[in-house]
CSV table of C-alpha atoms in Angstrom, one decimal:
chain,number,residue,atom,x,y,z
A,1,UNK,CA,-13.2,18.5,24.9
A,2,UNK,CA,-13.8,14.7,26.0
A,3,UNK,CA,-13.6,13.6,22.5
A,4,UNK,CA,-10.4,15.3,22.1
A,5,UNK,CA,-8.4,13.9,24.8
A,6,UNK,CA,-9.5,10.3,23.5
A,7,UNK,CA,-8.4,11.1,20.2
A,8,UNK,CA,-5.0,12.5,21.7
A,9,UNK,CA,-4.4,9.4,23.5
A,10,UNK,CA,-4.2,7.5,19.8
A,11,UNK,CA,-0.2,7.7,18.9
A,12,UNK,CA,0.3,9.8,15.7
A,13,UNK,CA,0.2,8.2,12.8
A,14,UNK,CA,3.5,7.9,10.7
A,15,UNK,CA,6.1,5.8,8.6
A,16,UNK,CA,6.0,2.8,10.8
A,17,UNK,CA,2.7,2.3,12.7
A,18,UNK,CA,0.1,2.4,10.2
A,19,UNK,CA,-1.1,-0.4,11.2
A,20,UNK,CA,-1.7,-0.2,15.3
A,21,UNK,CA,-3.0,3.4,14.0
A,22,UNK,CA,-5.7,1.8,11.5
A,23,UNK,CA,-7.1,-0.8,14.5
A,24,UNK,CA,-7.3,2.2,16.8
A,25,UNK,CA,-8.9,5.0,14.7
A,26,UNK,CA,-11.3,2.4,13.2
A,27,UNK,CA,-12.2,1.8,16.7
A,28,UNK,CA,-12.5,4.9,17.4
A,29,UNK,CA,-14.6,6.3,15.0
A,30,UNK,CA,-17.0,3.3,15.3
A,31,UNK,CA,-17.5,4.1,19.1
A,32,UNK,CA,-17.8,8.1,17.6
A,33,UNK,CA,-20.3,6.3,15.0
A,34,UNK,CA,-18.6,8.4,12.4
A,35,UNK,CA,-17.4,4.6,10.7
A,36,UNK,CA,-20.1,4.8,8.0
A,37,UNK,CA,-18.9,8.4,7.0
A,38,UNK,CA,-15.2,7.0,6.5
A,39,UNK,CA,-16.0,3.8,5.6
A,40,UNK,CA,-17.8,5.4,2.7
A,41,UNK,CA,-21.3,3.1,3.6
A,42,UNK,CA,-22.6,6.7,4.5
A,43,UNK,CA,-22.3,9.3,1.4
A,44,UNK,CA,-23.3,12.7,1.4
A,45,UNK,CA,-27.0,13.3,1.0
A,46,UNK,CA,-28.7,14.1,-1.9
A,47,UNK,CA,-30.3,17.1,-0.6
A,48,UNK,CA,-31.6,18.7,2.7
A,49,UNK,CA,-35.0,17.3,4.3
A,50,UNK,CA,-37.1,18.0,7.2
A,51,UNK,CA,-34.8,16.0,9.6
A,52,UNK,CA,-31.8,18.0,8.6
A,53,UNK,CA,-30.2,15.3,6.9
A,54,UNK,CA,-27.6,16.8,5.0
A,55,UNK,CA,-26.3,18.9,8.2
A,56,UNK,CA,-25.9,16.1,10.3
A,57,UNK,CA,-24.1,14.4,7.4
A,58,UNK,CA,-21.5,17.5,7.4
A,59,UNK,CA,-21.1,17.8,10.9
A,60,UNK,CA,-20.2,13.9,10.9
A,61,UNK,CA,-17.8,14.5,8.1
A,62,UNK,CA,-16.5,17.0,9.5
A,63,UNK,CA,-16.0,15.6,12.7
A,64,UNK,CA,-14.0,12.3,11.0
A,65,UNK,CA,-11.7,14.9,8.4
A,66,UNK,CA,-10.7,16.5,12.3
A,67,UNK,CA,-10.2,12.9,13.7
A,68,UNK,CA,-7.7,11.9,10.8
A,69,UNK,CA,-6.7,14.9,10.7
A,70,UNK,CA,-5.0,15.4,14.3
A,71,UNK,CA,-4.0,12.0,14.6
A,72,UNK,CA,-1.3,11.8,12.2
A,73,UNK,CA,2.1,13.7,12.1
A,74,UNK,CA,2.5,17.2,10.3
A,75,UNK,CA,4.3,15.7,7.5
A,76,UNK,CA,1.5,12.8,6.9
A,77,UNK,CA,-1.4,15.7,6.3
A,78,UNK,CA,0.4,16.1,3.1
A,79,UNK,CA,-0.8,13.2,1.6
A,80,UNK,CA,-4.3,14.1,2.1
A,81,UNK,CA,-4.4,18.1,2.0
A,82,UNK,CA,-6.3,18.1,-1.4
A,83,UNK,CA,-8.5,15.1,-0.3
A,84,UNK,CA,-12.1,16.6,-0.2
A,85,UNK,CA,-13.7,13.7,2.3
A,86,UNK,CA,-12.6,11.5,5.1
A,87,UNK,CA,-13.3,8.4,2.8
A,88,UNK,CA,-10.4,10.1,0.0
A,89,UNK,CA,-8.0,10.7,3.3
A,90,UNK,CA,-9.0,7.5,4.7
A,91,UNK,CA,-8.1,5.9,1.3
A,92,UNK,CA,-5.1,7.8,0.7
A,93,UNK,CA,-3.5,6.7,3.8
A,94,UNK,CA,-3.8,2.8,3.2
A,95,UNK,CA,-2.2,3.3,-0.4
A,96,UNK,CA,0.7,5.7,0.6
A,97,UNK,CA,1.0,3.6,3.8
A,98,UNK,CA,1.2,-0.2,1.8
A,99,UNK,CA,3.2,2.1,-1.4
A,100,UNK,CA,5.8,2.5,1.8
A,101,UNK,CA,5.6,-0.9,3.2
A,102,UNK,CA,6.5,-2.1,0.0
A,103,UNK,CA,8.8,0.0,-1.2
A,104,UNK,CA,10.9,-0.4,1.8
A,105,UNK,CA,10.6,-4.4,1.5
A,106,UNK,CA,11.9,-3.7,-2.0
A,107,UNK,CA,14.7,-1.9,-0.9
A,108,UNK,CA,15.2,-4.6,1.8
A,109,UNK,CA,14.6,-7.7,-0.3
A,110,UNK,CA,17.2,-10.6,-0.3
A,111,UNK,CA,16.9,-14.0,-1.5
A,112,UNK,CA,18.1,-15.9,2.4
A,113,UNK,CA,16.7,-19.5,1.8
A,114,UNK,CA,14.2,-19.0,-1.3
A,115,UNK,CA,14.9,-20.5,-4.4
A,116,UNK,CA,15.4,-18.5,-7.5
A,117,UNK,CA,11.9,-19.0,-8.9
A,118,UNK,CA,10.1,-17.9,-5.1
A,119,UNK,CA,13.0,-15.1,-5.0
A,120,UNK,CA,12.0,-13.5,-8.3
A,121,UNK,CA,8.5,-14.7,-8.1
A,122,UNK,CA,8.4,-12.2,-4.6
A,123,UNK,CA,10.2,-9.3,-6.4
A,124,UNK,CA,7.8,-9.8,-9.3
A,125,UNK,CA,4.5,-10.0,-6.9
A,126,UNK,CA,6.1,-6.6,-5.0
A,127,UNK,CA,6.8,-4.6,-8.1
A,128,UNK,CA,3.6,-5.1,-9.3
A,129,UNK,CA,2.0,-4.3,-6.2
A,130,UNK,CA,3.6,-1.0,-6.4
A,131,UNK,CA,2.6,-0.1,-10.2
A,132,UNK,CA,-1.2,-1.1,-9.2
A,133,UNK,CA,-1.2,1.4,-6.3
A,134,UNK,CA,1.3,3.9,-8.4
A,135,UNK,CA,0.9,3.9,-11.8
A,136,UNK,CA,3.7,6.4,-12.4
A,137,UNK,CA,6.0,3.9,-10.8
A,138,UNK,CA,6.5,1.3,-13.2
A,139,UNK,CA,9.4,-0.7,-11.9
A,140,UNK,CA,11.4,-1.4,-15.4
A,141,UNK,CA,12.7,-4.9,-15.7
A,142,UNK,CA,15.9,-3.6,-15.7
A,143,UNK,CA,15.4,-2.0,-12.6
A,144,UNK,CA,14.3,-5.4,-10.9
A,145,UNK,CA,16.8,-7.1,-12.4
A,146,UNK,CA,19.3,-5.0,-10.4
A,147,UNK,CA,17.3,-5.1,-7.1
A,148,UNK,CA,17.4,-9.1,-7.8
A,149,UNK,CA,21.0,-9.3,-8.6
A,150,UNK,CA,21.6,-7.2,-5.0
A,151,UNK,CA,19.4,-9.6,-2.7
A,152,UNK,CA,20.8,-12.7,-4.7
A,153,UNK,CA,22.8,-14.9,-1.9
A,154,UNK,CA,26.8,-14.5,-2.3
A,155,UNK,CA,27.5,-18.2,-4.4
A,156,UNK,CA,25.5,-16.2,-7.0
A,157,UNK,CA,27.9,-13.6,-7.7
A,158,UNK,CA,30.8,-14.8,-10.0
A,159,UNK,CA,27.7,-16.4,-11.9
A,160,UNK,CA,26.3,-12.8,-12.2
A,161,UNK,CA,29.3,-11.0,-13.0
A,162,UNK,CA,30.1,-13.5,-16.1
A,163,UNK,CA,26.5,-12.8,-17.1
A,164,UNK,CA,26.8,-8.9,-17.1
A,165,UNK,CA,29.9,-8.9,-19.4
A,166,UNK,CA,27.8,-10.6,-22.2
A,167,UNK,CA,27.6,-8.4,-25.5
A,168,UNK,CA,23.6,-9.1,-25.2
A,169,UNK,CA,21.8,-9.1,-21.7
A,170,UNK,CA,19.1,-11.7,-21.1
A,171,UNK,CA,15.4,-11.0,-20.4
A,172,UNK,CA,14.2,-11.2,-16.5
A,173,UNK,CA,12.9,-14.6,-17.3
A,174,UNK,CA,16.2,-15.8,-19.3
A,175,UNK,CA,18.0,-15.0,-16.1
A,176,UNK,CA,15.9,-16.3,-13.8
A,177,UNK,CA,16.0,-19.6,-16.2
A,178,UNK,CA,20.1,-18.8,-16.5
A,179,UNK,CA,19.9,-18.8,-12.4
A,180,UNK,CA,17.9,-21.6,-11.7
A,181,UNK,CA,19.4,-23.9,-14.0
């Protein structure tokens, strides 16, 4: 029971804390010595020996899944109910978790004192960021065009509006060029 109050005192992870959750349970499971199992430096032996090694292996597997497990809120054990060891749930967690961040920096993004180029080099660097962790979620470049045009500073606008009313639409980079020019 020990074991479980320590874990208890770790605050849920969620949305927001991923990453005071990540120092702490990695601390945690190192003092535990059940690191190597979620680390992945520990993988499932081959086959049982003399020693039992394959049951301890288990029972230390087992013991991190029920770590992660009850230190993260109900709606987070969603993301790793099909995930078949502590090193997939571990895993999952930093990708959603950074898939969040960024998403919500998209959402968030405005240009405040970068130039053009750094402002769409940044909404660039995040949307790609999100298609490597989610390949279903290929930003279109018509989609970041829009979440550019949004975070662009106001002396931009009357520039942008004339833009949108041409017959033919330029590329991401022919705006950016349009915009920096």
């Amino acid at each position: 029971m020990g074991d479980l109050q320590v874990v208890g005192g770790i605050k849920k992870l969620n949305n927001n804390n991923y990453k005071t959750w990540e120092t702490c349970m990695k601390s945690y499971l190192q003092g535990q010595d059940l690191w190597e199992v979620v680390g992945g430096s520990e993988t499932t032996p081959p086959e049982e020996d003399v020693n039992g090694a394959l049951r301890k292996w288990k029972i230390k597997a087992g013991k991190a899944m029920f770590a992660l497990k009850t230190t993260i809120e109900e709606e987070m054990l969603e993301h790793i109910r099909d995930e078949n060891t502590s090193k997939e749930a571990w895993d999952t967690f930093k990708n959603d978790t950074r898939l969040q961040l960024l998403e919500n920096e998209l959402l968030s993004i405005s240009q405040r004192d970068m130039t053009i180029s750094q402002y769409f080099h940044k909404v660039k660097s995040i949307c790609r960021e999100i298609t490597e962790l989610d390949p279903q979620s290929i930003i279109t470049e018509a989609r970041m065009k829009r979440i550019i045009i949004h975070g662009l500073r106001p002396e931009y606008r009357s520039f942008v509006t004339v833009v949108q009313g041409w017959p033919v639409q330029p590329s991401l980079v022919e705006f950016e060029n349009l915009l920096a020019s």
